[in-house]
Coordinates of C-alpha atoms and ligand atoms in Angstrom, one line a residue:
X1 CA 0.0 0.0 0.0
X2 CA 1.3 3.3 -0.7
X3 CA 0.7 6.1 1.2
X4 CA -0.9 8.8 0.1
X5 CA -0.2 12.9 2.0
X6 CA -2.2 15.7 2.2
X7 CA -0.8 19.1 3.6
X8 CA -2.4 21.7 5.0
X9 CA -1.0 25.2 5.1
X10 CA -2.6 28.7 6.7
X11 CA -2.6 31.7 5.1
X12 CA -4.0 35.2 5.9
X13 CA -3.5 35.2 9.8
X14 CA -2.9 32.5 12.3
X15 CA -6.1 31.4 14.1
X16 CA -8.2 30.0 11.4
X17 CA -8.3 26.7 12.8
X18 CA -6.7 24.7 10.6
X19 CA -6.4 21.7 13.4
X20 CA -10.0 21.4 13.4
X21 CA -10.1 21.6 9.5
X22 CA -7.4 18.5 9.1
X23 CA -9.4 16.7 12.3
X24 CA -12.6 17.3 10.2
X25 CA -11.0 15.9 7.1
X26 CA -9.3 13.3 9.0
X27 CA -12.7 12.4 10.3
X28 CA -14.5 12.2 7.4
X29 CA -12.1 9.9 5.3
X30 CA -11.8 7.6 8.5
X31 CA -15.8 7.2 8.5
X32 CA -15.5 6.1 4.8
X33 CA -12.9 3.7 5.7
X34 CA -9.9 4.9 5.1
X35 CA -6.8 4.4 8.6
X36 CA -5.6 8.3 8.4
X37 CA -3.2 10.1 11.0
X38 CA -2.7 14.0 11.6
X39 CA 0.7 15.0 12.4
X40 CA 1.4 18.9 13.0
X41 CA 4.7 20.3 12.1
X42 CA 5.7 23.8 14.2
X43 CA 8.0 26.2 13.0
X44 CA 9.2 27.6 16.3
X45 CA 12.5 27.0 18.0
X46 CA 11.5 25.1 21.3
X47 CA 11.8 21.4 20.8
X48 CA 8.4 20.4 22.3
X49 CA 6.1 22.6 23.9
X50 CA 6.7 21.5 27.7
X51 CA 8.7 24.9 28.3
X52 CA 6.3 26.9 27.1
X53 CA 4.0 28.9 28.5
X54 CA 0.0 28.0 28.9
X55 CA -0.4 31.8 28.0
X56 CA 0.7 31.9 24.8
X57 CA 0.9 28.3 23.5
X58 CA -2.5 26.8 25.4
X59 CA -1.9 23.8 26.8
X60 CA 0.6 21.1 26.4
X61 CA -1.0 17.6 25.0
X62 CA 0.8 14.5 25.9
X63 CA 0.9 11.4 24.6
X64 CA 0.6 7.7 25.6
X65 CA 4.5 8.0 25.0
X66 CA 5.3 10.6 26.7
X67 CA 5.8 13.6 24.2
X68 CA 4.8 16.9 25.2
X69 CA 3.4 18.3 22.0
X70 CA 0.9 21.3 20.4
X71 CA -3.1 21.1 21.8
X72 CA -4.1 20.5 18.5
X73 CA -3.2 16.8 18.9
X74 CA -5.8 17.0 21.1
X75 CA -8.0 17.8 18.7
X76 CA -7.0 14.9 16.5
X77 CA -7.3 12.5 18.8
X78 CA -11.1 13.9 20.2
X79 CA -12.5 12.9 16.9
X80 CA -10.4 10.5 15.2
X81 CA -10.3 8.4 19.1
X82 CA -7.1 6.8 17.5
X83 CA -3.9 8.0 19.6
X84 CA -1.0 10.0 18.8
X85 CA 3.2 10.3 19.3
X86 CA 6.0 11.9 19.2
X87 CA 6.2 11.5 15.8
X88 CA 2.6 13.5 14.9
X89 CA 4.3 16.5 16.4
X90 CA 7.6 18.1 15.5
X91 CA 9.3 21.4 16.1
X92 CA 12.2 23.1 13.9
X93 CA 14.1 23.1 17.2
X94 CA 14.1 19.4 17.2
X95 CA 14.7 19.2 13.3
X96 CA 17.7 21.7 14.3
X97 CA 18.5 19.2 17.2
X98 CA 18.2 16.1 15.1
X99 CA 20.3 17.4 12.1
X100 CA 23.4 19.1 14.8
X101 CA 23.2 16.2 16.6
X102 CA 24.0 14.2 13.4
X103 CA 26.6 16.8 12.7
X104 CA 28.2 15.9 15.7
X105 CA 29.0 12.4 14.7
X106 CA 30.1 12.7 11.8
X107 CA 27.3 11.9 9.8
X108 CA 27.6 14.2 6.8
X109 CA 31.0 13.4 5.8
X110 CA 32.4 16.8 6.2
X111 CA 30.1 18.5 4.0
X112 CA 28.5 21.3 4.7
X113 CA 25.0 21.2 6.6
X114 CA 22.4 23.8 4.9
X115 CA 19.0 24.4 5.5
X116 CA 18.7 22.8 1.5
X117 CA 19.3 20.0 2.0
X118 CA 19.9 19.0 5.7
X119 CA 16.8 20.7 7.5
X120 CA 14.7 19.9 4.4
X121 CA 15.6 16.7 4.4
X122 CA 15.0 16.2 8.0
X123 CA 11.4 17.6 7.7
X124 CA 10.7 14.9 4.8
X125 CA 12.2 12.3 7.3
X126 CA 9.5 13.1 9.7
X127 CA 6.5 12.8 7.4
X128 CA 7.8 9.4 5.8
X129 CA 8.3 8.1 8.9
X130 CA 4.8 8.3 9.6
X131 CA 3.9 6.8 6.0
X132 CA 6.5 4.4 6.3
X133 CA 4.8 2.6 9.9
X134 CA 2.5 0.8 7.1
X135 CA 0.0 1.8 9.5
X136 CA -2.0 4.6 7.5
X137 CA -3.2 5.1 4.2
X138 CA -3.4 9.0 4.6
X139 CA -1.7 10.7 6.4
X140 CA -2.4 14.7 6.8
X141 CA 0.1 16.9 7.6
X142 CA -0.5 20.6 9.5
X143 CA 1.9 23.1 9.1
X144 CA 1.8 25.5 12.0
X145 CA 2.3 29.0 11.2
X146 CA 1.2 31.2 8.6
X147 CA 2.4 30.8 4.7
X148 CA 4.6 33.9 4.0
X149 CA 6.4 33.6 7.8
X150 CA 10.1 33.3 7.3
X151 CA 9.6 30.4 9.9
X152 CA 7.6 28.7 7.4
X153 CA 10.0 29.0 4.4
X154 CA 11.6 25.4 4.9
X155 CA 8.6 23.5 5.5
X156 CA 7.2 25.1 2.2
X157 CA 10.3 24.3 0.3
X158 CA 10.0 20.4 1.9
X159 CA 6.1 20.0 1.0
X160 CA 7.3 21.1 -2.5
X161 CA 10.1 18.8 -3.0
X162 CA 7.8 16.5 -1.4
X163 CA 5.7 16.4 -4.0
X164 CA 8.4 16.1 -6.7
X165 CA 9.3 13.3 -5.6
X166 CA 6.5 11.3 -4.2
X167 CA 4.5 12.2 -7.2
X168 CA 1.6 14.3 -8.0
X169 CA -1.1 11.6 -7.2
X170 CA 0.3 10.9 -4.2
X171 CA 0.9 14.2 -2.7
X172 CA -2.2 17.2 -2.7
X173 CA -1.9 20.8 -0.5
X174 CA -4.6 22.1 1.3
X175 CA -4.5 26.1 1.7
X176 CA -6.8 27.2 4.6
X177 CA -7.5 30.9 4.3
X178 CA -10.0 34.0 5.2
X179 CA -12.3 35.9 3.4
X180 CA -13.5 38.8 5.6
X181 CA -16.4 40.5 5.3
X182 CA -16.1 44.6 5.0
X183 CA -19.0 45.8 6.8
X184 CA -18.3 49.2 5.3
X185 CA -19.2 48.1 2.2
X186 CA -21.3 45.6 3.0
X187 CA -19.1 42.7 0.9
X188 CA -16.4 39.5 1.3
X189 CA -13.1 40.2 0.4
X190 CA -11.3 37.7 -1.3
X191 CA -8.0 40.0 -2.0
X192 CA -6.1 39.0 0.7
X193 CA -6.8 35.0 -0.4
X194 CA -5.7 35.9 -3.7
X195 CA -2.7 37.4 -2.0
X196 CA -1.8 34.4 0.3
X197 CA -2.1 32.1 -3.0
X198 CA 0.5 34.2 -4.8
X199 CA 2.8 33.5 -1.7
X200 CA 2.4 29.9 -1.8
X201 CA 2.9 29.7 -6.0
X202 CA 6.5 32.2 -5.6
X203 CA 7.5 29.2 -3.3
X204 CA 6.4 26.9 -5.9
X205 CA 3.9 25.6 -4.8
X206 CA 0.0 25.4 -6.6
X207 CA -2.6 24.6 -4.2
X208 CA -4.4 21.8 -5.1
X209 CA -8.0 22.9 -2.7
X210 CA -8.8 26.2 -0.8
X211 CA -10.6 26.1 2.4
X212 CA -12.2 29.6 2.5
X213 CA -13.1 30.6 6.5
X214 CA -16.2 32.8 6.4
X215 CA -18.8 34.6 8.4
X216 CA -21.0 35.0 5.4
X217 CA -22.1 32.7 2.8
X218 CA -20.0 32.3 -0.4
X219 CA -22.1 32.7 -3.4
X220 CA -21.0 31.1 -6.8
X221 CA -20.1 33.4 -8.5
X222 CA -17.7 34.8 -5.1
X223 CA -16.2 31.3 -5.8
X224 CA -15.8 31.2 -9.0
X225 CA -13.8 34.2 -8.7
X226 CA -11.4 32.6 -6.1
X227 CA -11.4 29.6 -8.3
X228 CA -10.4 31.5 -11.4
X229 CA -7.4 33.9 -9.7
X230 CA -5.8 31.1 -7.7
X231 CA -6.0 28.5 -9.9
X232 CA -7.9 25.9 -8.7
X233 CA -10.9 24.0 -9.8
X234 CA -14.3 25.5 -9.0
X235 CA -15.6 22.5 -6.9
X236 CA -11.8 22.4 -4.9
X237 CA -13.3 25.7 -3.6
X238 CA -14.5 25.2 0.2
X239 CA -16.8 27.8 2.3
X240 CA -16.0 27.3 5.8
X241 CA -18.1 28.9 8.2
X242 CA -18.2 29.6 11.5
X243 CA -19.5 27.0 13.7
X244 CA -21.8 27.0 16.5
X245 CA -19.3 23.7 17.7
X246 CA -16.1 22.7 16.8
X247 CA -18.0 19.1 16.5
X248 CA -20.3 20.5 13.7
X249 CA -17.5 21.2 11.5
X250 CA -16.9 17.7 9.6
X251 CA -20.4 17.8 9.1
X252 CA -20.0 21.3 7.5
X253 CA -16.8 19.6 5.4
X254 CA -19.0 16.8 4.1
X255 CA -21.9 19.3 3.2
X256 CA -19.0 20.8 1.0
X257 CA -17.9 17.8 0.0
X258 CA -14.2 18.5 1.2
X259 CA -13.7 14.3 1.4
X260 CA -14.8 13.7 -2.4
X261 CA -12.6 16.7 -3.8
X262 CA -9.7 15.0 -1.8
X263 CA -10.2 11.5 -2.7
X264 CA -10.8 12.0 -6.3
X265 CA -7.6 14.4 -6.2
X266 CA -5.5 11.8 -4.6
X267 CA -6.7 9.1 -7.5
X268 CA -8.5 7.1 -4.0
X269 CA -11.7 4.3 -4.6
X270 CA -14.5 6.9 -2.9
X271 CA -16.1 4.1 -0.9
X272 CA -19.0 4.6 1.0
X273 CA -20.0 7.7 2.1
X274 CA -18.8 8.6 5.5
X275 CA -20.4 6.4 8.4
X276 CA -21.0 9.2 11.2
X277 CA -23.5 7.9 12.8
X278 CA -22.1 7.4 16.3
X279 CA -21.1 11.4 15.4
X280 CA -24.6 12.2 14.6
X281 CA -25.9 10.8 17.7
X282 CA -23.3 13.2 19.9
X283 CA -24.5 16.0 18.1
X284 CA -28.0 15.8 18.4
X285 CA -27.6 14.8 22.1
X286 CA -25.3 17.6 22.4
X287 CA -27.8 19.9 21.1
X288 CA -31.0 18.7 23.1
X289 CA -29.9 19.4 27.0
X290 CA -32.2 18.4 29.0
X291 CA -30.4 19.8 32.2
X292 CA -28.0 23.1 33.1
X293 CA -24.9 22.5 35.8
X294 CA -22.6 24.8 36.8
X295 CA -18.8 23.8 37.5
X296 CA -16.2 25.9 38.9
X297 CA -12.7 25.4 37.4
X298 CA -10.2 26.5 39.8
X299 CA -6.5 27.4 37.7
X300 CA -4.3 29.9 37.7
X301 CA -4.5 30.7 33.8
X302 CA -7.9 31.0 33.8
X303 CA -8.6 33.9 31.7
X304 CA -7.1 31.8 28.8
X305 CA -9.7 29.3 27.4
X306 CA -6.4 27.6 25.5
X307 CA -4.4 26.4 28.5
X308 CA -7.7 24.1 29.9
X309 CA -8.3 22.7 26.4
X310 CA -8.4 18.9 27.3
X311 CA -10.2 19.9 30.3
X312 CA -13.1 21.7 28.8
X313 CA -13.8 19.1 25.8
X314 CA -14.0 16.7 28.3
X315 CA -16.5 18.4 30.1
X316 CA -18.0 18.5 27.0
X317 CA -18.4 14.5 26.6
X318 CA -19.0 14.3 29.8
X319 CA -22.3 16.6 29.7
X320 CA -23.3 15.3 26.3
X321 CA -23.2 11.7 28.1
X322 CA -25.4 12.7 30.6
X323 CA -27.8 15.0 28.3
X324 CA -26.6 18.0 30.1
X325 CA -24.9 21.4 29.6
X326 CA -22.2 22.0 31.6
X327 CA -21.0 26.0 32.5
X328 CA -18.1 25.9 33.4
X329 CA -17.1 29.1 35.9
X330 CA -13.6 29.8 35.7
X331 CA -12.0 30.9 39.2
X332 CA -8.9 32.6 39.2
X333 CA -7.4 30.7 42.3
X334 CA -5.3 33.4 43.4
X335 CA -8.8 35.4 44.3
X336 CA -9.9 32.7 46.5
X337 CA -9.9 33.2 50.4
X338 CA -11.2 32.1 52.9
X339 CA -13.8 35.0 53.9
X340 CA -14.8 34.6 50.3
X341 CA -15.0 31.0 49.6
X342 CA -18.4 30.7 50.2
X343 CA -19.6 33.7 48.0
X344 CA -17.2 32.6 45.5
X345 CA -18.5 28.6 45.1
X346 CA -22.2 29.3 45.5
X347 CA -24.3 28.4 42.8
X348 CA -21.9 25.9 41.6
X349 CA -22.6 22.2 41.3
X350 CA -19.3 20.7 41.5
X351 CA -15.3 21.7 41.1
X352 CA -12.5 21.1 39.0
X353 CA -9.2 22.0 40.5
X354 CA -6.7 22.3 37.5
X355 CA -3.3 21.2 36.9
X356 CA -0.3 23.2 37.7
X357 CA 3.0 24.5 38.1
X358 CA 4.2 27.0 40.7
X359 CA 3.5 28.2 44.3
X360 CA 0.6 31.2 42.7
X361 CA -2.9 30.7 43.8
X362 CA -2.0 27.1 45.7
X363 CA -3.6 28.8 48.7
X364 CA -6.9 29.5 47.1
X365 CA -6.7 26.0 45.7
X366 CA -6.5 24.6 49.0
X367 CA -9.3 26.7 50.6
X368 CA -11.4 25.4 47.5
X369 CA -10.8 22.3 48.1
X370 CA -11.5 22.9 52.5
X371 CA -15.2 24.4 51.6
X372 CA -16.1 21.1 48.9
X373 CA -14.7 18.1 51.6
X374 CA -16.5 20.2 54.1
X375 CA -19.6 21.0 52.2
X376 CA -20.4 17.6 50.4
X377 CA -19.4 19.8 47.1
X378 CA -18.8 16.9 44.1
X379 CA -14.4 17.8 43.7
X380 CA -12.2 16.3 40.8
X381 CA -8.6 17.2 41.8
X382 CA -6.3 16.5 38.0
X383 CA -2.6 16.4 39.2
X384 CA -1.7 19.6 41.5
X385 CA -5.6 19.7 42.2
X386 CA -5.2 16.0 43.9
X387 CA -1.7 17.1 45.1
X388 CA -3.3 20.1 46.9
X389 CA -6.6 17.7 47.9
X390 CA -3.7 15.6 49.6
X391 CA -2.6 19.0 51.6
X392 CA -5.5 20.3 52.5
X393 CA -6.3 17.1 54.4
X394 CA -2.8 16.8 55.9
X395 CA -3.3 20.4 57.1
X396 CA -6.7 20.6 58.2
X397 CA -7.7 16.3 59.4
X398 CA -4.1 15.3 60.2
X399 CA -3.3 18.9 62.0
X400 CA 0.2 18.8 60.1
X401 CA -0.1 23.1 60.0
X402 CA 2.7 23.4 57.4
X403 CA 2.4 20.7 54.8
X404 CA 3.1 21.4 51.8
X405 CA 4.7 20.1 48.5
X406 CA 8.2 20.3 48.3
X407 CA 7.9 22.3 44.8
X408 CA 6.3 25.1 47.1
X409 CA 8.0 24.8 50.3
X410 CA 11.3 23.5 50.0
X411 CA 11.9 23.6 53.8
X412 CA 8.7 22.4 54.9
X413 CA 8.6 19.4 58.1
X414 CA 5.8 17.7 56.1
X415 CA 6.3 17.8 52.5
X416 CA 3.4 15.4 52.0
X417 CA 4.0 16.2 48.3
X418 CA 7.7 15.1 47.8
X419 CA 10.6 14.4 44.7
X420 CA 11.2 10.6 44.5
X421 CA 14.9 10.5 45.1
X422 CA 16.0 8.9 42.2
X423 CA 14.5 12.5 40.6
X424 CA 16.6 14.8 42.8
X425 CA 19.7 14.6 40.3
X426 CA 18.2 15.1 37.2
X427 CA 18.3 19.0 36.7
X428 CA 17.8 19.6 33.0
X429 CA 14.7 21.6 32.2
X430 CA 11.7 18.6 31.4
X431 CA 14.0 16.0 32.6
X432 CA 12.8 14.8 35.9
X433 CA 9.1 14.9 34.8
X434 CA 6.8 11.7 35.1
X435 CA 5.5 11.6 31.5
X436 CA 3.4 9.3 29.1
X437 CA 1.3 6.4 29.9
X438 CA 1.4 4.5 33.4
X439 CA -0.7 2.0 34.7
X440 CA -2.4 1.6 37.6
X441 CA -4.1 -1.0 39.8
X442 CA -7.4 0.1 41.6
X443 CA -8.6 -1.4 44.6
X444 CA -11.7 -3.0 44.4
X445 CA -15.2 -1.6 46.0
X446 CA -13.8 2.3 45.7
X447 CA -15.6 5.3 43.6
X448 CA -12.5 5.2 41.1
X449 CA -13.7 1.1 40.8
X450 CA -16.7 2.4 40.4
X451 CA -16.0 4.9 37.7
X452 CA -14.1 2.7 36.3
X453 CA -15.7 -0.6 36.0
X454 CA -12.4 -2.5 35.9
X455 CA -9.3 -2.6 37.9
X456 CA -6.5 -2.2 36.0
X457 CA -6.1 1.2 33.7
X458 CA -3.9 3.6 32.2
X459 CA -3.6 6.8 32.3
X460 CA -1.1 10.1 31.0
X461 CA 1.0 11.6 33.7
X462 CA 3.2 14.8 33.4
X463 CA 4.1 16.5 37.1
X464 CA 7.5 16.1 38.8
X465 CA 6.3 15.1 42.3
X466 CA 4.5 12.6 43.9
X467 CA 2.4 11.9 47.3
X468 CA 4.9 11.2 49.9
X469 CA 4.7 7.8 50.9
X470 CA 5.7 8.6 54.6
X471 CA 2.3 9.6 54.9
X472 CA 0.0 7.6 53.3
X473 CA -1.0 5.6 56.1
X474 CA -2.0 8.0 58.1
X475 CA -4.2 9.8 55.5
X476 CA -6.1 6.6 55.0
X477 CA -6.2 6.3 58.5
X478 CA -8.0 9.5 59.0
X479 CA -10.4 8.9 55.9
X480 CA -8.6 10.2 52.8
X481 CA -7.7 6.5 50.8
X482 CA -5.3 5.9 48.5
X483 CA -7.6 3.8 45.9
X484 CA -5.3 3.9 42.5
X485 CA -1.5 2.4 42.7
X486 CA 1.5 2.2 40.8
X487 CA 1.7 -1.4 40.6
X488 CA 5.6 -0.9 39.7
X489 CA 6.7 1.9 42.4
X490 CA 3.7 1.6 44.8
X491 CA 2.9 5.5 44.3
X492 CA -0.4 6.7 44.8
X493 CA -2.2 7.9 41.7
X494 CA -5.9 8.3 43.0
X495 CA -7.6 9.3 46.3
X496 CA -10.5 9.8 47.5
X497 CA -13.1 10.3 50.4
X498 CA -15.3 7.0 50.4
X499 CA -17.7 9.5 53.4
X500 CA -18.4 12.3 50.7
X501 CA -20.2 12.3 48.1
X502 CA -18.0 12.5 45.4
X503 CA -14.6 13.7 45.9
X504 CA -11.9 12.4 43.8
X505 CA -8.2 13.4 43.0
X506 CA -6.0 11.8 40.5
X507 CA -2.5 11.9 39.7
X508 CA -2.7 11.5 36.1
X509 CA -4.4 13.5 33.4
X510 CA -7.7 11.2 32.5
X511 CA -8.8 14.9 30.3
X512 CA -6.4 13.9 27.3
X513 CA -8.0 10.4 26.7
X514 CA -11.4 11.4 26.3
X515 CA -12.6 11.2 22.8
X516 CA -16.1 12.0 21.4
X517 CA -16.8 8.4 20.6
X518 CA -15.3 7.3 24.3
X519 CA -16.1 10.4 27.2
X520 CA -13.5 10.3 30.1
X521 CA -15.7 8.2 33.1
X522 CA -14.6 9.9 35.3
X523 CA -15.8 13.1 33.9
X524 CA -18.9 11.8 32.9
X525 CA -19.3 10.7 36.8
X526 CA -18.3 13.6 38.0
X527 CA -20.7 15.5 36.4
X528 CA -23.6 12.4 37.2
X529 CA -22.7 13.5 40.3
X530 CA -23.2 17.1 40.3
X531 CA -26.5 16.6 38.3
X532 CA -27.4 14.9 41.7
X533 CA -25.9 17.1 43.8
X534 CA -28.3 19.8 42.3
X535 CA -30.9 18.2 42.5
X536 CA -30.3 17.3 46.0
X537 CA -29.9 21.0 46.5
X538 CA -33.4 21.7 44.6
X539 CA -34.9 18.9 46.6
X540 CA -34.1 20.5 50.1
Ligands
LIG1 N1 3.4 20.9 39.8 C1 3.0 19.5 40.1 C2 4.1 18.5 39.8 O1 5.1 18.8 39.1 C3 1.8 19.2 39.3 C4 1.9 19.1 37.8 C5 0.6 19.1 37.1 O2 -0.4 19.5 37.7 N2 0.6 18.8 35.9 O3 4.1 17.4 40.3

């Protein structure tokens, strides 16, 4: 089987959502039958995304192995439910790292390394590799970045040698672009398209299909127009417009027929027309609510929808699974005290404490968490949020006034939250982080049993520190039980509060693995469980 590539380039501005376009497209040829993979290729320096910061980069996806990569992976594995690597994201810093570090032994003979051919060569190298597992008989390839960006000049220059040498057949470039609407006089513009085309063609390259993001509908003629000045066939001419969901959008692609242009481009049997079925079915449940819930998310980079991406799709699942819509309230946990806990939480249903980094708003976290144990409030701690569940109870049940984790408090008596030693060496940047997929054994006759039906899972981790073992007992002693282990190092990876009714902290991040055709249980149960929470509330 030969594989056959699709690339997908942004023009106009950044922004347009060109993950969600190749997930879309991705989704559609998988529902005709056809094994596809997404890979995103970034043109910034960093070699993964793990140093960067949630405010300008959104959050950092992981992967079953361990790569910290770009959030649209995310989105590629929401709809596609198929899971991702390290090889479905790749920076230029690691291309640089890869080709120096080749330099470095020797490997090119003394010649001299270039961006023609070395770094192109590289970039090839890491979309072959993909084709090459056998595995896929599409594979779609996002460019990050924006077509014109001096970043972007040696991933153009690959796609186009790409196709030279893989053949035309084989190889087809998607252009994703915006036509915006003037409201001065009243019409779409479709210069700056034109514009972004001309780019792509000095760079030698002819897209093969436009995807046109709109607020207002294209009319024919608007797309013949576009057709005629860029070159492309009239039917390779897609409207895009906004969505009320991201989830509506392969829907929209198939209306446009985005899968049939592609198919018939890439010289591919059409088969039968997309099976979406199981899609259909979220939508339309996903559309008809039948109940309202409010949950609070407690982080400290709240004001940024980005950096809780994983979080907030799973919520999504979660509520379509239980025909409800979930609010979520963001709280900014560094405006959380105790005086205004109360005031703060009321109205809410349930709380999410986030996942973190960093001694800011831990305080407010903790006094979150105090007012939900205390309050019978449903609370789903996700890595620091079960790290600061575990303090909370050491300070407050156990009497222990100053534990704390070791990343906060470096000279605290009870660092309940501590380094495993063999960590303490390793002081490169990323390098003593827990990361990818672990498993872990869950007692039987526990909520997390419960939730999970079965005893043995896996789950993503990415934190640095661990609950202290030195305390364990006497949590679960006092009522706080370690119900998830590390079968291999014995660390604790869930608690909870079997006296509460529901109130759950994990160590792992259960928000990357849920999909649209497979909701996250214990999102879908934690929301069950504010549904009945309110209505316990209603029922008072
Ligand atoms: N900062 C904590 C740790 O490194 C938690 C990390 C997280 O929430 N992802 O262990």
């Amino acid at each position: 089987m030969s594989t056959k590539y699709i690339f997908v380039t942004g023009g106009v501005t950044s922004s347009l959502g060109k993950g969600i376009i190749s997930a879309s497209l991705a989704k559609l040829l998988q529902g005709r039958g056809y094994s596809v993979t997404i890979q995103k290729l970034d043109p910034y320096i960093n070699v993964d995304p793990g140093t960067l910061n949630p405010y300008e980069h959104g959050e950092c996806y992981v992967t079953d192995d361990g790569a910290e990569t770009d959030l649209d992976l995310g989105h590629y594995e929401r709809f596609l439910n198929v899971p991702t690597s390290q090889s479905n994201n790749v920076t230029t810093g690691r291309i640089y790292q890869t080709v120096i570090n080749k330099e470095r032994k020797g490997n090119y003979l003394g010649k001299t390394v270039q961006i023609i051919p070395h770094i192109t060569d590289e970039i090839k190298n890491c979309v072959t590799k993909l084709g090459n597992t056998g595995q896929y008989e599409i594979v779609i390839t996002e460019i990050g970045g924006t077509v014109g960006d001096i970043e972007s000049l040696p991933y153009i220059e690959a796609v186009r040698q790409f196709r030279y040498e893989h053949g035309r057949e084989n190889v087809m470039v998607i252009h994703l672009t915006l036509i915006p609407y003037l409201s001065a006089a009243g019409e779409l513009k479709t210069k700056p398209t034109q514009h972004s085309v001309k780019t792509l063609q000095s760079q030698g390259i002819q897209p093969d299909v436009l995807v046109c993001r709109t607020e207002h509908e294209l009319s024919a003629d608007q797309k013949k127009k576009i057709a005629l000045f860029c070159n492309i066939e009239d039917d390779s001419v897609i409207e895009s417009r906004d969505a009320e969901t991201i989830y509506d959008v392969p829907l929209m692609m198939e209306d446009e027929k985005l899968d049939q242009v592609v198919l018939k481009r890439l010289e591919l049997p059409m088969r039968d027309a997309p099976d979406l079925t199981n899609w259909k079915k979220f939508l339309s449940r996903f559309k008809n609510p039948t109940c309202t819930i409010r949950i609070g998310l407690v982080g400290k980079y709240v004001e940024l929808q980005d950096a809780y991406k994983s979080i907030l799709e799973a919520l999504v699942h979660a509520g379509v699974s239980n025909e409800c819509v979930v609010e979520v309230v963001s709280l900014h946990s560094e405006e959380i005290t105790p005086s205004n806990v109360e005031d703060t939480l009321e109205g809410l249903q349930g709380i999410i404490v986030a996942p973190g980094f960093g001694n800011r708003g831990l305080e407010g976290k903790i006094t979150a968490i105090k007012f939900a144990r205390e309050h019978g409030l449903p609370f789903f701690g996700i890595c620091l949020g079960m790290q600061c569940a575990v303090i909370e109870f050491a300070r407050n049940v156990l009497g222990l006034e100053d534990a704390n984790s070791f990343e906060m408090n470096g000279d605290t008596e009870h660092a309940v939250i501590n380094m495993m030693e063999e960590q303490k060496a390793i002081t490169d940047m990323g390098g003593t982080m827990r990361l990818g997929a672990y498993t872990c054994h869950i007692k039987e006759g526990t909520l997390a049993h419960r939730v999970y039906g079965r005893t043995e899972i896996s789950e993503r981790h990415r934190h640095r520190f661990e609950l202290n073992n030195a305390y364990t007992e006497k949590l679960e002693k006092a009522g706080l039980i370690p119900t998830g282990i590390n079968p291999e190092t014995g660390l604790v990876e869930i608690v909870e509060l079997p006296d509460h009714p529901y109130f759950i902290g994990v160590q792992f991040h259960p928000e990357y693995k849920s999909t649209v055709a497979n909701p996250h249980p214990l999102f879908v149960n934690f929301v069950k469980a504010s549904i009945g929470a309110k209505e316990a509330v209603v029922a008072q």
